[in-house]
CSV table of C-alpha atoms in Angstrom, one decimal:
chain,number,residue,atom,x,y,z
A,1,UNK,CA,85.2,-184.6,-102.8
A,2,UNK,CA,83.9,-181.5,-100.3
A,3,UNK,CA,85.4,-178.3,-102.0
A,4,UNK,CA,88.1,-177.2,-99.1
A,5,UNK,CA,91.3,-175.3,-98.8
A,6,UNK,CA,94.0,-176.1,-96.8
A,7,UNK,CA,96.6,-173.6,-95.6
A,8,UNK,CA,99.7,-175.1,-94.1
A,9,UNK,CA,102.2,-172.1,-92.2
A,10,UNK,CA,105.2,-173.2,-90.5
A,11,UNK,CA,106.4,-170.9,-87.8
A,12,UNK,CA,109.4,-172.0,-85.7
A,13,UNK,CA,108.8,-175.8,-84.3
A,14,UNK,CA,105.4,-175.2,-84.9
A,15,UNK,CA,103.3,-176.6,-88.2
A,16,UNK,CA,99.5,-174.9,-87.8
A,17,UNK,CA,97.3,-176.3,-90.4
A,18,UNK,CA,94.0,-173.9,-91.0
A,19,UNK,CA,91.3,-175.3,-93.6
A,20,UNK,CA,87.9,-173.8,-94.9
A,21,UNK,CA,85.3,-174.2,-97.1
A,22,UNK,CA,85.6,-172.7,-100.9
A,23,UNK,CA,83.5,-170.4,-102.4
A,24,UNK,CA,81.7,-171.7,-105.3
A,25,UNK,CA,82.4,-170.8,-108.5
A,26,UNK,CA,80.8,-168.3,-110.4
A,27,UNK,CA,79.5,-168.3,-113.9
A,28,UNK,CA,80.6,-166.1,-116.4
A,29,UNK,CA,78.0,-164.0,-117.7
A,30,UNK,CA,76.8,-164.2,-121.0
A,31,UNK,CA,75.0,-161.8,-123.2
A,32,UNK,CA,72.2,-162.7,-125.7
A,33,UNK,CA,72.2,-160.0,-128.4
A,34,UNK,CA,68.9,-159.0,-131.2
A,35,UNK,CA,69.7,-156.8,-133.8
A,36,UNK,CA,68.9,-156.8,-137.7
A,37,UNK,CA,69.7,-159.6,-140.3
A,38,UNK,CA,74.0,-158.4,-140.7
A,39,UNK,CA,74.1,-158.9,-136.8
A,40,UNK,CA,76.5,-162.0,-137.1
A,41,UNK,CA,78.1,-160.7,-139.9
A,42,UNK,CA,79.2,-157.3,-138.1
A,43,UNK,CA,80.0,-159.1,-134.8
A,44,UNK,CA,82.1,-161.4,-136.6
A,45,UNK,CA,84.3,-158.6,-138.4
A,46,UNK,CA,85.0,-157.0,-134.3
A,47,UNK,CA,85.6,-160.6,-132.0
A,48,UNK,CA,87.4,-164.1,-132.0
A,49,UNK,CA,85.7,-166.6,-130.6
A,50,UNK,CA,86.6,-170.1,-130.9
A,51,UNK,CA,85.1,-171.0,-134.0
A,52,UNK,CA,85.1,-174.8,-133.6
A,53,UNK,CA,83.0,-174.4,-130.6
A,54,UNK,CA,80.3,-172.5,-132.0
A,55,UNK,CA,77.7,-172.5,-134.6
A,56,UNK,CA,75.2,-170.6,-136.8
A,57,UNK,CA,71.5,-171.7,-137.1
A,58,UNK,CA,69.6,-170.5,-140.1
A,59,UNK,CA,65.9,-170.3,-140.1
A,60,UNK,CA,64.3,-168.9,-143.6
A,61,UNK,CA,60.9,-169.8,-142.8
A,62,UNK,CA,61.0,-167.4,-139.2
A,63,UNK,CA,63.8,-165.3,-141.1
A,64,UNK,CA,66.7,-165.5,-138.3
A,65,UNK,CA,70.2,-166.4,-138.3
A,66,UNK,CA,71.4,-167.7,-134.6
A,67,UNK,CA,74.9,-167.7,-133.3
A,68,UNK,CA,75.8,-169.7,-130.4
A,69,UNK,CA,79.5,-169.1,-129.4
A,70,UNK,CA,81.7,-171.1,-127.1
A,71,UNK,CA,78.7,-173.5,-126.6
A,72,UNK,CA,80.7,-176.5,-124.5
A,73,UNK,CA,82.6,-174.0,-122.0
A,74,UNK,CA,82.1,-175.0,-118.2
A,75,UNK,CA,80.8,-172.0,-116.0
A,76,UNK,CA,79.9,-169.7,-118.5
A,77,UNK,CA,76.4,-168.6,-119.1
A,78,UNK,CA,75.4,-168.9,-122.8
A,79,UNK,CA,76.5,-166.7,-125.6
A,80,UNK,CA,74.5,-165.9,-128.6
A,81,UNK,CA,73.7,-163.2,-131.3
A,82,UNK,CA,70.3,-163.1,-132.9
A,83,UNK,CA,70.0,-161.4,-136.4
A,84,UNK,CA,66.4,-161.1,-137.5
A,85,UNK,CA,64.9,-160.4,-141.5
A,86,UNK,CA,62.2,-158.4,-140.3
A,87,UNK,CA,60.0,-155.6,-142.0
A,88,UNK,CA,60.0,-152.2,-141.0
A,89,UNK,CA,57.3,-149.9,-139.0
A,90,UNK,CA,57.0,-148.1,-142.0
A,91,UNK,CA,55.7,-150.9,-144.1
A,92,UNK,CA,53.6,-152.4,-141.2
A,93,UNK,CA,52.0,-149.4,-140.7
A,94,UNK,CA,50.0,-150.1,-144.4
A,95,UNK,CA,48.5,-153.2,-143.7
A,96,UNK,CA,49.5,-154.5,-146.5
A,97,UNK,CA,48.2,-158.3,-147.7
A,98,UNK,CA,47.0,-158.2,-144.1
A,99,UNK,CA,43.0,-158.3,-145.3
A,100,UNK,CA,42.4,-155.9,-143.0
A,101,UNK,CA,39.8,-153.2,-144.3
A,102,UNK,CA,39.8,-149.5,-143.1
A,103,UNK,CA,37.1,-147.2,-144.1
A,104,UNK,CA,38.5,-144.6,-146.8
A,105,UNK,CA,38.4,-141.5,-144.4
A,106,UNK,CA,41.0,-143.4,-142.6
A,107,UNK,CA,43.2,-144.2,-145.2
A,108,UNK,CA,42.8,-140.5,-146.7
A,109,UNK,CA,44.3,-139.4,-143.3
A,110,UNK,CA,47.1,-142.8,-143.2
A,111,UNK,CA,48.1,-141.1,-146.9
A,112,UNK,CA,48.3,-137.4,-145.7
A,113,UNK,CA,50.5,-138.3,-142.4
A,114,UNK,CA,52.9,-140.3,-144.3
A,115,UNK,CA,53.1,-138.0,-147.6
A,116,UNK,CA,56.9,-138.9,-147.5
A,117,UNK,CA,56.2,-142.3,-148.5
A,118,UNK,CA,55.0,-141.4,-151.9
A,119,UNK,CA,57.0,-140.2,-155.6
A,120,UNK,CA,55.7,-136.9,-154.6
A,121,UNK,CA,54.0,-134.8,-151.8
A,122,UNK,CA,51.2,-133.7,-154.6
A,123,UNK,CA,50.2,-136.6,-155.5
A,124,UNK,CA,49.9,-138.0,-152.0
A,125,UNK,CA,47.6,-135.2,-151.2
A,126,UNK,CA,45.6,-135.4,-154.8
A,127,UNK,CA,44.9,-139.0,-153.6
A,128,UNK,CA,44.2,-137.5,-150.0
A,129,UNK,CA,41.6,-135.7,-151.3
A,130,UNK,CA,39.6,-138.0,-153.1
A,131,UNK,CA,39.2,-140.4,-150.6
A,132,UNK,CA,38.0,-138.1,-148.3
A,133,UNK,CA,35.2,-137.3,-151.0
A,134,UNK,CA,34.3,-140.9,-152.1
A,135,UNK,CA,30.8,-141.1,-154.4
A,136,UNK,CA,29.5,-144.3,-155.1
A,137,UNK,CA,26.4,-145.1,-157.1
A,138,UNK,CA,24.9,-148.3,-156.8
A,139,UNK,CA,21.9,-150.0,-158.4
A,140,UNK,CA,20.3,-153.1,-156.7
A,141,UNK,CA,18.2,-155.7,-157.8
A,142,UNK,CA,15.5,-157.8,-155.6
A,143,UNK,CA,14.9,-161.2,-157.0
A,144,UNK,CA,11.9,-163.2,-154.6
A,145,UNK,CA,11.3,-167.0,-155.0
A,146,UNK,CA,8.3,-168.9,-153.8
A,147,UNK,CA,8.0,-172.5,-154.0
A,148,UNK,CA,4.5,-172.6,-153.3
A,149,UNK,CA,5.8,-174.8,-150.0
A,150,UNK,CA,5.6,-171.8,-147.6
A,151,UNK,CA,9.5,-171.6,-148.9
A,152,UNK,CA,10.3,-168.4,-149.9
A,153,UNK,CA,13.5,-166.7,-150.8
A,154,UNK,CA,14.7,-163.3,-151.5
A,155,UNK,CA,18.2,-162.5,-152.7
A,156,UNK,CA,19.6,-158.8,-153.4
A,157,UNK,CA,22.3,-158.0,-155.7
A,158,UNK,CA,24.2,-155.0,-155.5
A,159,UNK,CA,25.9,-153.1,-158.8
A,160,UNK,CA,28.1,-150.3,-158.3
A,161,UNK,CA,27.5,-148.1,-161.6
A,162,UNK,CA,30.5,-145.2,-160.6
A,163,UNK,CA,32.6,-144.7,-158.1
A,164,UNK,CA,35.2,-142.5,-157.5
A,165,UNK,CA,37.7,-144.6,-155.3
A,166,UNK,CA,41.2,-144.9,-156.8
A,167,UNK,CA,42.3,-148.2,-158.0
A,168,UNK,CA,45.2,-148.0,-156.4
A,169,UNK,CA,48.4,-146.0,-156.0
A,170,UNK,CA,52.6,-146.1,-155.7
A,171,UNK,CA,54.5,-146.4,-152.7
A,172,UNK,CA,58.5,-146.1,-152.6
A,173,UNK,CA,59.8,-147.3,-148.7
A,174,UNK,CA,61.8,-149.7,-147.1
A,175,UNK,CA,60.1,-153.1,-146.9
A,176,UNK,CA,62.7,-154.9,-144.7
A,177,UNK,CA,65.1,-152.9,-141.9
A,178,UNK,CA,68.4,-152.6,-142.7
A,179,UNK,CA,67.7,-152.2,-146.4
A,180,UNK,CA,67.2,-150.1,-148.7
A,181,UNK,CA,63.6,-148.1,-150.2
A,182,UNK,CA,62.3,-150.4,-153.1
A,183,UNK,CA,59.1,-149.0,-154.8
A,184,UNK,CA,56.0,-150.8,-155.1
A,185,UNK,CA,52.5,-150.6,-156.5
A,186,UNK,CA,49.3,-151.1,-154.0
A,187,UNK,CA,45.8,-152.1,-154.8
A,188,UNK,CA,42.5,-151.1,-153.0
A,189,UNK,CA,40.1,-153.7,-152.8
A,190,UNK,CA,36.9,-152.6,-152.0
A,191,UNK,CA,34.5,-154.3,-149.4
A,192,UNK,CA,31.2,-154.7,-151.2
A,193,UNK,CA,28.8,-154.0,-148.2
A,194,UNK,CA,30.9,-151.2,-146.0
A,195,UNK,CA,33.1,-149.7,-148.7
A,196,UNK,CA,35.7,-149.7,-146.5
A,197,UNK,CA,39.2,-150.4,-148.7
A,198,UNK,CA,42.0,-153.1,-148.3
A,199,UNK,CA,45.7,-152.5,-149.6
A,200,UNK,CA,46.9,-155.3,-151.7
A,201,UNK,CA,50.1,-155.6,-152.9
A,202,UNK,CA,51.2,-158.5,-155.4
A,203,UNK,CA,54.1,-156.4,-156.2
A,204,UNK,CA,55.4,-156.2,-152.3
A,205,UNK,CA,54.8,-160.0,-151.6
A,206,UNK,CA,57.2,-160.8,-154.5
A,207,UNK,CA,59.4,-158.7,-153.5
A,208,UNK,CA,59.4,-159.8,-150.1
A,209,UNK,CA,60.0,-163.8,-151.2
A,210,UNK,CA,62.4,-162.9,-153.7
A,211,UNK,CA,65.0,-160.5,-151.4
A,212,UNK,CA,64.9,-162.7,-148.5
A,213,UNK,CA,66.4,-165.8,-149.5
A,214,UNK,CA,69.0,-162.9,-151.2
A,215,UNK,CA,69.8,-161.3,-148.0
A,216,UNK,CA,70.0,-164.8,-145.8
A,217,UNK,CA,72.5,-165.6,-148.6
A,218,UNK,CA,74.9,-162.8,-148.9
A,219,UNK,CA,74.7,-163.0,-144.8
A,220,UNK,CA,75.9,-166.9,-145.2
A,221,UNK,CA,78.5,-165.4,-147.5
A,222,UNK,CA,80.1,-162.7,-145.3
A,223,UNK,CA,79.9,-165.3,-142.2
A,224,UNK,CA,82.6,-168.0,-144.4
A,225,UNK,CA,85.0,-165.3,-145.0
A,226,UNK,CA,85.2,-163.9,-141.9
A,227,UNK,CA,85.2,-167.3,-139.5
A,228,UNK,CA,85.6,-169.9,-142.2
A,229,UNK,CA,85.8,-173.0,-139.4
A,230,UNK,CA,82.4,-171.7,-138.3
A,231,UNK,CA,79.6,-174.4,-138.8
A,232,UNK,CA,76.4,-173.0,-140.9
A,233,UNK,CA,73.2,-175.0,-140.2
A,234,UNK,CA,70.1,-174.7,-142.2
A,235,UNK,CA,67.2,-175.7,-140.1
């Protein structure tokens, strides 16, 4: 059926019948929103939307929660709300369980621009300071094989006898955004040729495993009281 409009004016005797092509119809925009992990949860407290046409997907291995709204609508663009676990500049910034070695000079300076991020500004420059004056004495050993079969083989082992690089140090920041500072011990492991250091943190990697199933769940929570007809689907 050809979209057309028909306009029928009567005007005395006269019947004048004028017809013309419709305009198409236009979509209703949509919006697709990011924001941090209460996204849902805060746009749920503001709107109505009907909740029987919409759903939440949950995703704890990529740490998102999805909302599609008003999903089977004709003409309207797609709706959805994206609220992403995700950690914060600050903690980035470290490296941290990354493997990712940085020479010591480097981490002195990465410890003196971010003093703020320790239990106190002394002890962030006491640690400062050492690294940028790192002494390492090392003793090494040559041991040469020869297999009287033109094979020969010659293996050095290195022994550091004293070094002053710390073993490692306190940090007190936020780990994920939208939450609050947690405190944390890191480890330097130390590269055996370069010297360069690595921050390791046991501490932050449970604590990163542990809060986020937390968080996804008190989300979940706050979701069924607000739009209790809303679907919840773990993927």
């Amino acid at each position: 059926m050809s979209n057309e409009k028909i306009n029928i004016t009567p005007v005395g005797n006269e019947l004048t019948i004028m017809h013309q092509q419709l305009l198409p119809q236009k979509n209703i925009l949509g919006f697709s929103i990011n924001g941090t992990i209460d996204a849902i949860s805060r746009f749920c407290e503001i709107r109505d939307f009907d909740e029987l046409d919409s759903y939440v997907l949950v995703n704890r291995e990529k740490m998102t929660m999805t909302l599609f709204i008003e999903k089977s609508r004709q003409y309207e663009d797609p709706k959805t709300i994206v609220a992403v676990l995700s950690t914060t500049d600050e903690f980035d910034k470290w490296l941290i369980n990354t493997g990712q070695y940085v020479p010591c000079k480097d981490l002195a300076n990465m410890i003196k621009m971010n003093r703020s991020d320790f239990e106190s500004i002394d002890a962030a420059m006491s640690l400062s300071v050492e690294l940028q004056n790192i002494k390492i004495k090392i003793d090494k050993e040559v041991e040469k094989c020869d297999d009287n079969r033109a094979t020969v083989k010659e293996l050095t082992a290195q022994r550091v006898i004293d070094s002053n690089i710390p073993k490692g140090f306190c940090l007190i920041l936020r780990i994920f955004k939208g939450q609050e500072k947690v405190s944390f011990n890191v480890e330097l492991y130390v590269h055996p040729q370069s010297f360069n250091v690595a921050l390791i943190s046991p501490e932050a990697n449970d604590i990163i495993h542990s809060t986020l199933d937390g968080i996804i769940d008190a989300e979940i929570k706050k979701i069924k009281e607000l739009k209790p007809r809303l679907v919840i689907i773990e993927e």
